[in-house]
Tab-separated table of C-alpha atoms in Angstrom:
chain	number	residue	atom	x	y	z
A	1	UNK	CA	338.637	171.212	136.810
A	2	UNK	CA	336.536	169.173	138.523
A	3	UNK	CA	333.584	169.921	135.767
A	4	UNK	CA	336.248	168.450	132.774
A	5	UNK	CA	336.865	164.881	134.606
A	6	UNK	CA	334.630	162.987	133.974
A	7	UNK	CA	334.749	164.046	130.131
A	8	UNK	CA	338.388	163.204	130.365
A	9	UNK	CA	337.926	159.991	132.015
A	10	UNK	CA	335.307	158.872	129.396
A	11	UNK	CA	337.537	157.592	126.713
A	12	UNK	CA	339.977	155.704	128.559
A	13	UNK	CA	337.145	154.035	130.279
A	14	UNK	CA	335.306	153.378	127.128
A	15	UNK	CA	338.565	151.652	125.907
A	16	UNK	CA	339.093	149.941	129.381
A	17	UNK	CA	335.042	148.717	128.841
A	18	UNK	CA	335.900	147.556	125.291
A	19	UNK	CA	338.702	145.620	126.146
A	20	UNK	CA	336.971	143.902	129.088
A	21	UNK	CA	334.045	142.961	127.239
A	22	UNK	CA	336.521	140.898	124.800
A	23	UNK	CA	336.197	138.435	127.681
A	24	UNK	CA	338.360	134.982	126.344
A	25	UNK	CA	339.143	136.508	123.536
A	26	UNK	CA	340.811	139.359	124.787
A	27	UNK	CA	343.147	136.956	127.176
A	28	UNK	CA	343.768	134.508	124.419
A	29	UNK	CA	344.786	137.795	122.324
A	30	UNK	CA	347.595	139.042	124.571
A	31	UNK	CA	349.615	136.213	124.293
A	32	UNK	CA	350.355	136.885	120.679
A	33	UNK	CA	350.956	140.171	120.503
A	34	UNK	CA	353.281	139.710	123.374
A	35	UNK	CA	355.486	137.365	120.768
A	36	UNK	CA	354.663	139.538	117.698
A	37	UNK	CA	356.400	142.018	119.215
A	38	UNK	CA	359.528	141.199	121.203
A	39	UNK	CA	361.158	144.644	121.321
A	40	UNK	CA	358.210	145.347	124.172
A	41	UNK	CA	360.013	142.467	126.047
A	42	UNK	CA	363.182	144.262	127.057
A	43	UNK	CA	361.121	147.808	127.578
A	44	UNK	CA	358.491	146.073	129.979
A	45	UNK	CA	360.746	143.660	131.867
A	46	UNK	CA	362.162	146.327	134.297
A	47	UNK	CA	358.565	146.265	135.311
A	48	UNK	CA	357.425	142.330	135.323
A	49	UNK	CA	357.218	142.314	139.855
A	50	UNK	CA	354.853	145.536	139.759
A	51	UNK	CA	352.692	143.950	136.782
A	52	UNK	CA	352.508	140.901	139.159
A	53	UNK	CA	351.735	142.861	142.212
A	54	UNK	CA	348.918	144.759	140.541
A	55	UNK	CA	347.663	141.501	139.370
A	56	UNK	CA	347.190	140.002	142.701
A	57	UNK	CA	345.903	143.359	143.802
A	58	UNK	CA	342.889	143.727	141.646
A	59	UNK	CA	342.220	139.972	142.216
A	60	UNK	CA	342.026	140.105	146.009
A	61	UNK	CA	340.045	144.039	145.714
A	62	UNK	CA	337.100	141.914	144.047
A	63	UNK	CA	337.405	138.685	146.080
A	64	UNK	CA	333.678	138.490	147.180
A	65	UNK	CA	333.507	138.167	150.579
A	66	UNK	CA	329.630	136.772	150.617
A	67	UNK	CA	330.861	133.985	148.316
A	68	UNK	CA	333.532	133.046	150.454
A	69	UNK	CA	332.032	132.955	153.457
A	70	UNK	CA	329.083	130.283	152.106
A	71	UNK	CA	332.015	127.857	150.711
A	72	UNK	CA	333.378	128.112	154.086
A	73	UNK	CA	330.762	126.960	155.383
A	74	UNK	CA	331.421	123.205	153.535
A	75	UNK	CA	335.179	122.760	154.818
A	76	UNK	CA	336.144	119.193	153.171
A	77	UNK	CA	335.450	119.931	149.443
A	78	UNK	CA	337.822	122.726	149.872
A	79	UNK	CA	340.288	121.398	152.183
A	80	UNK	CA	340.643	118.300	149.784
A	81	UNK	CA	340.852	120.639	146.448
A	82	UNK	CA	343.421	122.745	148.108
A	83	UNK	CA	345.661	119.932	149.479
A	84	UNK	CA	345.470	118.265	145.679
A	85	UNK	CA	346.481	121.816	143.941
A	86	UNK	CA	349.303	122.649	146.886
A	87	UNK	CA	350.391	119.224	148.090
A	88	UNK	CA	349.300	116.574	145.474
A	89	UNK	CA	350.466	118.229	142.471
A	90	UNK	CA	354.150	119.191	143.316
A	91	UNK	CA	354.758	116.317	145.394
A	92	UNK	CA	354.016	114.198	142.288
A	93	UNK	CA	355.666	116.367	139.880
A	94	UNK	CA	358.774	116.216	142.061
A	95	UNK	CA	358.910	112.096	142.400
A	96	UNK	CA	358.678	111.961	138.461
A	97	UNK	CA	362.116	114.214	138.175
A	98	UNK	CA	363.682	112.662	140.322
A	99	UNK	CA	362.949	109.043	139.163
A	100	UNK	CA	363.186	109.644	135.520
A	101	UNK	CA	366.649	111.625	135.974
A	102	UNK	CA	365.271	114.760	134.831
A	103	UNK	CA	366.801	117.111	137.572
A	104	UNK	CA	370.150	115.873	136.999
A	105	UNK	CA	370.090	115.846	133.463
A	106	UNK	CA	368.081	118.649	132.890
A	107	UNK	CA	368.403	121.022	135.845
A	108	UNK	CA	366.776	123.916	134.359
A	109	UNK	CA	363.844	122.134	132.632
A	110	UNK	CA	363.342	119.970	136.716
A	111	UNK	CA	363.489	123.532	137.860
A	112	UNK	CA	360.286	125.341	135.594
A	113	UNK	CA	358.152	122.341	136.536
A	114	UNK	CA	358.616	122.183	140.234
A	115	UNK	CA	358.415	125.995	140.451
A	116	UNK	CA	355.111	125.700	138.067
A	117	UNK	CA	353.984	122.931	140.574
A	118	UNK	CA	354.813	124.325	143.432
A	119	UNK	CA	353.043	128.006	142.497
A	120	UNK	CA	349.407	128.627	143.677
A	121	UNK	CA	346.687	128.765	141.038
A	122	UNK	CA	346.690	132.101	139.112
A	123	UNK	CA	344.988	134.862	140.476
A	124	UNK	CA	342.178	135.310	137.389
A	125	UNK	CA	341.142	131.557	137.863
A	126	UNK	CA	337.748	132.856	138.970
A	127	UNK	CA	337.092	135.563	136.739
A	128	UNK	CA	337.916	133.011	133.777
A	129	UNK	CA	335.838	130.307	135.334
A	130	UNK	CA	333.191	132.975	135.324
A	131	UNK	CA	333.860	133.730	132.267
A	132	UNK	CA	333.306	130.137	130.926
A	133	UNK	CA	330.145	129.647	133.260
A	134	UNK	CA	331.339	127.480	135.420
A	135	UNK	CA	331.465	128.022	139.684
A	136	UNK	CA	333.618	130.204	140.175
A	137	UNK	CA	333.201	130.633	143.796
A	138	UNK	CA	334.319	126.824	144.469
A	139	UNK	CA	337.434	128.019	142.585
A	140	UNK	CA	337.311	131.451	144.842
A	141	UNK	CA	337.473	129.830	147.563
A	142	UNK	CA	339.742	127.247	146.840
A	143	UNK	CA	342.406	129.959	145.655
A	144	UNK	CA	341.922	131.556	148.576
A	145	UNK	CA	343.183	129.234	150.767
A	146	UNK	CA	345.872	127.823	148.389
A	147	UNK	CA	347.534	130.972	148.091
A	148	UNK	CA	347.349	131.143	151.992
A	149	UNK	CA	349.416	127.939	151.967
A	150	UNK	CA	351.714	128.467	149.354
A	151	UNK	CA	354.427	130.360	150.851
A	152	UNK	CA	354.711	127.440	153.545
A	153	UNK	CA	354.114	124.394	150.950
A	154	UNK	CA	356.587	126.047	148.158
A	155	UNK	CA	359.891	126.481	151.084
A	156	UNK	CA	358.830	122.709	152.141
A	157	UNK	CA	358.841	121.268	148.380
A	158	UNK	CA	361.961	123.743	147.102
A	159	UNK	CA	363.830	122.046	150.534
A	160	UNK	CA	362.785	118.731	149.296
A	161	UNK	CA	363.352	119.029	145.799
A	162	UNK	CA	365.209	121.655	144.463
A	163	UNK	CA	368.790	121.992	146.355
A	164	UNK	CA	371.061	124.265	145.293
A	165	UNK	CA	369.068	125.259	142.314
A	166	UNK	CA	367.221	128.070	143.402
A	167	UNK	CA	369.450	131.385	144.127
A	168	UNK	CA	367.284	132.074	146.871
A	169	UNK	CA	367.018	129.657	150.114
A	170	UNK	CA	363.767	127.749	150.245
A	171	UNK	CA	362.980	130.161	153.632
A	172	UNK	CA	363.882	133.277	151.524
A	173	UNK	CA	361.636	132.016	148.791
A	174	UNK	CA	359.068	130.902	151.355
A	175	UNK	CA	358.932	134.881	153.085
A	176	UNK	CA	359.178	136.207	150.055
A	177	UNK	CA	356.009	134.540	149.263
A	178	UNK	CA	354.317	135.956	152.144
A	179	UNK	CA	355.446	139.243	151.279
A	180	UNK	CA	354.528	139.898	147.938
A	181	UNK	CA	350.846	137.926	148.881
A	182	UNK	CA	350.446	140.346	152.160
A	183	UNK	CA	351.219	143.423	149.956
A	184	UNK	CA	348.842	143.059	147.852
A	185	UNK	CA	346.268	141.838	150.221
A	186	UNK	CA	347.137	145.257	152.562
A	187	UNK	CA	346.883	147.243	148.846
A	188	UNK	CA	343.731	145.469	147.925
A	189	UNK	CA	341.593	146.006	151.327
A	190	UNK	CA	342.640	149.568	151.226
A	191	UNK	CA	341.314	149.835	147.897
A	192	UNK	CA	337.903	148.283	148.743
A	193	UNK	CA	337.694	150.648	152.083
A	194	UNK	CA	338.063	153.698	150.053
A	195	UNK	CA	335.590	153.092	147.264
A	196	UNK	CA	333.545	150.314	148.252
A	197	UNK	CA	332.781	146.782	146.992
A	198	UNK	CA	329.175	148.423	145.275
A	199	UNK	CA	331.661	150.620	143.074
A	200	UNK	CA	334.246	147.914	142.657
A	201	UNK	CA	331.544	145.820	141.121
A	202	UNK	CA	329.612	148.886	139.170
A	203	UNK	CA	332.979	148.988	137.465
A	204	UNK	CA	333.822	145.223	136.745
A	205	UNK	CA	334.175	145.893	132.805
A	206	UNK	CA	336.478	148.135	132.939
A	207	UNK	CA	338.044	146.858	135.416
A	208	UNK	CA	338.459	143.870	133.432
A	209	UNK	CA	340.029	145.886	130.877
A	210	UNK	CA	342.528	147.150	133.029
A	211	UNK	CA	343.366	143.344	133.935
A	212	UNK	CA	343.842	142.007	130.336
A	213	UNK	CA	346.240	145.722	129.840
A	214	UNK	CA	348.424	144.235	133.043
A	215	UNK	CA	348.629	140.473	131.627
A	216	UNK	CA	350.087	141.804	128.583
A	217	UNK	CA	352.475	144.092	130.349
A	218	UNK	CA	353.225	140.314	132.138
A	219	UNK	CA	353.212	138.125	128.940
A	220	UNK	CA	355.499	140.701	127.221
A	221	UNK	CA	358.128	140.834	129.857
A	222	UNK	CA	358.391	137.575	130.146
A	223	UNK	CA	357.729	136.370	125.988
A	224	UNK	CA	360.171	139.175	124.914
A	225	UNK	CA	363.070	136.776	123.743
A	226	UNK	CA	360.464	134.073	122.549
A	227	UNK	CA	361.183	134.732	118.322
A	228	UNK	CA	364.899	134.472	118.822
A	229	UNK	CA	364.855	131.665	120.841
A	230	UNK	CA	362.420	130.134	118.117
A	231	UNK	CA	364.739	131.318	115.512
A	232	UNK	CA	368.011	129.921	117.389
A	233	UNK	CA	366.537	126.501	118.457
A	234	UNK	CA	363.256	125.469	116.826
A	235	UNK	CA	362.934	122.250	117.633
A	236	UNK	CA	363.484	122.689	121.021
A	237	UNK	CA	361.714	126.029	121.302
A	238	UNK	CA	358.501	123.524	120.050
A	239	UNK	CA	359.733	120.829	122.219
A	240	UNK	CA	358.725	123.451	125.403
A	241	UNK	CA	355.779	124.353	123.942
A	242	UNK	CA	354.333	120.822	123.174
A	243	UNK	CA	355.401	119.929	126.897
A	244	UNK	CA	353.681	123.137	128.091
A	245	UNK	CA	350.590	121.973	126.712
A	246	UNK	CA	350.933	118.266	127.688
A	247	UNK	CA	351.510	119.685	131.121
A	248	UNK	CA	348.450	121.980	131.499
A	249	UNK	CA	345.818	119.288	130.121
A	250	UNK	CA	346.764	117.082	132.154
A	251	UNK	CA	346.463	118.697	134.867
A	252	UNK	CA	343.192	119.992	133.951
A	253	UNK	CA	342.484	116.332	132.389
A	254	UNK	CA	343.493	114.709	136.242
A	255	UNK	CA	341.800	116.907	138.839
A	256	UNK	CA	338.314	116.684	136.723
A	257	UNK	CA	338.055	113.050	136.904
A	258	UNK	CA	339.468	113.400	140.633
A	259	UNK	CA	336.555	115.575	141.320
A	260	UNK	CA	333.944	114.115	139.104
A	261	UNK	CA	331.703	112.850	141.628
A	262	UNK	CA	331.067	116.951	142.498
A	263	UNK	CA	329.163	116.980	138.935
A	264	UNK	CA	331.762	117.586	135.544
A	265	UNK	CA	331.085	121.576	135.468
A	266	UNK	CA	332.616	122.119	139.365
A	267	UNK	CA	335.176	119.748	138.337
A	268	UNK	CA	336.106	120.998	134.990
A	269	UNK	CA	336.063	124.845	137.302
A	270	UNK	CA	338.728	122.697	139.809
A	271	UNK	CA	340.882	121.707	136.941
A	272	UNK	CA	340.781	125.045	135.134
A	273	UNK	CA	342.048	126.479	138.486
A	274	UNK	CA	344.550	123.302	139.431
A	275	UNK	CA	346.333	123.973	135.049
A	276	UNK	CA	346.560	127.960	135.920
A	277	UNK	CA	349.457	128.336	138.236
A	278	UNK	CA	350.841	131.380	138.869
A	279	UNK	CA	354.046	131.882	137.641
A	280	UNK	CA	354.770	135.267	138.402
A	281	UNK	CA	354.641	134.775	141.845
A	282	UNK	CA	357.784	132.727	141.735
A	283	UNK	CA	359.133	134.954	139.242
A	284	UNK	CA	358.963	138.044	141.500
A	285	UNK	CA	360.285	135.936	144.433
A	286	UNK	CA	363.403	134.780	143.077
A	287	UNK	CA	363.689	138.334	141.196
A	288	UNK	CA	363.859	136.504	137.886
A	289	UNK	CA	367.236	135.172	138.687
A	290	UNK	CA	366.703	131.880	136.758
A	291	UNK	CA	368.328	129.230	134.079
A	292	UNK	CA	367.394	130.651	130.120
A	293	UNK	CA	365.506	127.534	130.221
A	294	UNK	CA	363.277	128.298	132.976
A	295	UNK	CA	362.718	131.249	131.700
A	296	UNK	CA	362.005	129.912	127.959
A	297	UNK	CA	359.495	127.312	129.765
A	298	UNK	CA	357.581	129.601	131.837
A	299	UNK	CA	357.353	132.197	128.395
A	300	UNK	CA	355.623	128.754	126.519
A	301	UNK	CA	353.070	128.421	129.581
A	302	UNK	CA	351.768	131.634	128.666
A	303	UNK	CA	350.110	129.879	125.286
A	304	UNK	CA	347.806	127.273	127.447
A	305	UNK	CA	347.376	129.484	130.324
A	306	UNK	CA	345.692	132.492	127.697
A	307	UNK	CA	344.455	129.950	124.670
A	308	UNK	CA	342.751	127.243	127.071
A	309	UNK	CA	339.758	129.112	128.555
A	310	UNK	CA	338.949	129.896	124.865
A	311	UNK	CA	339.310	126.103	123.585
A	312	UNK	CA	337.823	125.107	126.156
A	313	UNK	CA	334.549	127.574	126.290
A	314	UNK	CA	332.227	124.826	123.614
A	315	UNK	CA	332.687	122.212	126.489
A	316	UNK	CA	331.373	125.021	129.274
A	317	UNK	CA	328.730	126.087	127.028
A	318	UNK	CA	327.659	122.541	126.272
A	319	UNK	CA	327.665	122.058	130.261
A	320	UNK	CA	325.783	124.565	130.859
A	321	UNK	CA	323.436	123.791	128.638
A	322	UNK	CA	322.838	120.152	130.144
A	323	UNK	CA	322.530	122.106	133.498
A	324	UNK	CA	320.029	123.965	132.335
A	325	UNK	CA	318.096	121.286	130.606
């Protein structure tokens, strides 16, 4: 047996090595076969909070720990990044529903943007920032202790803002937070104790296959109703869609001319970070239990979140270029 392994492991880890050296392409990829084929909606939903468990897993199992400890080592660049992505960002998202009516007269629109506000950045930030060539350890880092915050920040701004809207109690939502977060991070170390950072990083292709294999297992669960949606309200199917968009370059737009003075590369890495937020977290810790339009929202997010590291790779390139130069 153990002389047939490694022969039987070669293929699937050939196809895990393919997939993972699609890089951008690969991510931007999943999104639309996710919507090309809605029937794998209702078959992978069942499993939408382990996809977003195993997510966060493989995220924290390659965190690198030399990395983190150097950024740690300059406190207010990341203190002020992670107070802009956890504080900054929901509190103003928040004021603007409120003052422009939005939560009352569309609760369950006011309820996908404060949960998308309120989420910590996603998980991949810094494997797409390192994708694009940009720092992804200032984005490491920054994630890091975002994601720390977030189940504290998110009960605070759901108390503040959200009311009765959320079928879970802004302390429920808060634990459940830590939960899922300490899970992974317990799954994660365990991971890296039995076979080792050296092997974790030997493997980072395939590994990065089996990522982009889990965010379409994700972006299938929660695309699957996406064409009839389109089919049964176009225009304001579109309407999401354009607004998802607006939403995540803006964002991305905002923090890099907050952080310019850092140089336009570490910014542009901040605002990659600050646009990705992590939706799945908040959709495993209300257990999906939200509005059809919350759920329609969060399904158009899934087009910037996978298409903008692509778009946006000529503008990386370009900087790194310059940098080089």
């Amino acid at each position: 047996m153990p002389s047939t392994l490694p022969t039987t492991l070669a293929y699937p880890l050939r196809v895990l090595s393919w997939l993972g050296s699609q890089g951008t392409r690969g991510v931007a990829a999943v999104v639309f076969i996710a919507a090309a084929v809605p029937s794998l909606g209702a078959l992978l939903r069942p499993y939408l909070t382990e996809a977003i468990l195993c997510l966060l897993c493989i995220s924290f199992m390659r965190v690198d720990l030399a990395a983190l400890y150097s950024h740690l080592r300059r406190p207010a660049l990341v203190a002020t990044a992670t107070a802009w992505t956890t504080i900054g960002v929901p509190l103003i998202v928040g004021l603007i529903a409120h003052a422009t009516g939005l939560t009352a007269g569309a609760p369950g629109l006011s309820l996908a943007l404060m949960l998308q506000s309120m989420a910590s950045p996603m998980m991949a930030s810094p494997a797409l920032a390192a994708l694009m060539g940009l720092d992804a350890t200032l984005v490491l880092i920054t994630l890091v202790t975002s994601t720390a915050l977030v189940p504290f920040t998110a009960s605070l701004f759901a108390g503040l803002f959200l009311g009765d809207m959320l079928s879970v109690t802004p302390l429920t939502l808060g634990l459940k937070l830590l939960g899922i977060l300490a899970a992974s991070l317990l799954a994660a170390t365990a991971i890296r104790w039995i076979f080792g950072a050296e092997a974790i990083q030997r493997h980072k292709t395939p590994i990065d296959g089996l990522n982009i294999i889990i965010l379409f297992v994700f972006a299938a669960a929660i695309m699957g109703d996406v064409v009839s949606d389109l089919v049964a309200q176009p225009l304001f199917t579109l309407g999401l869609a354009a607004l998802s968009f607006a939403i995540y370059f803006t964002l991305l737009a905002i923090t890099t001319l907050l952080f310019r003075r850092i140089g336009t590369g570490r910014a542009l890495a901040l605002g990659l970070m600050v646009s990705q937020r992590n939706l799945g977290l908040m959709l495993a810790a209300t257990a999906g239990a939200l509005p059809p339009t919350t759920w329609l929202y969060f399904a158009m997010t899934q087009f910037p979140i996978h298409l903008a590291p692509y778009m946006l790779m000529p503008i990386a390139r370009r900087l790194a270029a310059r940098k080089e130069h």
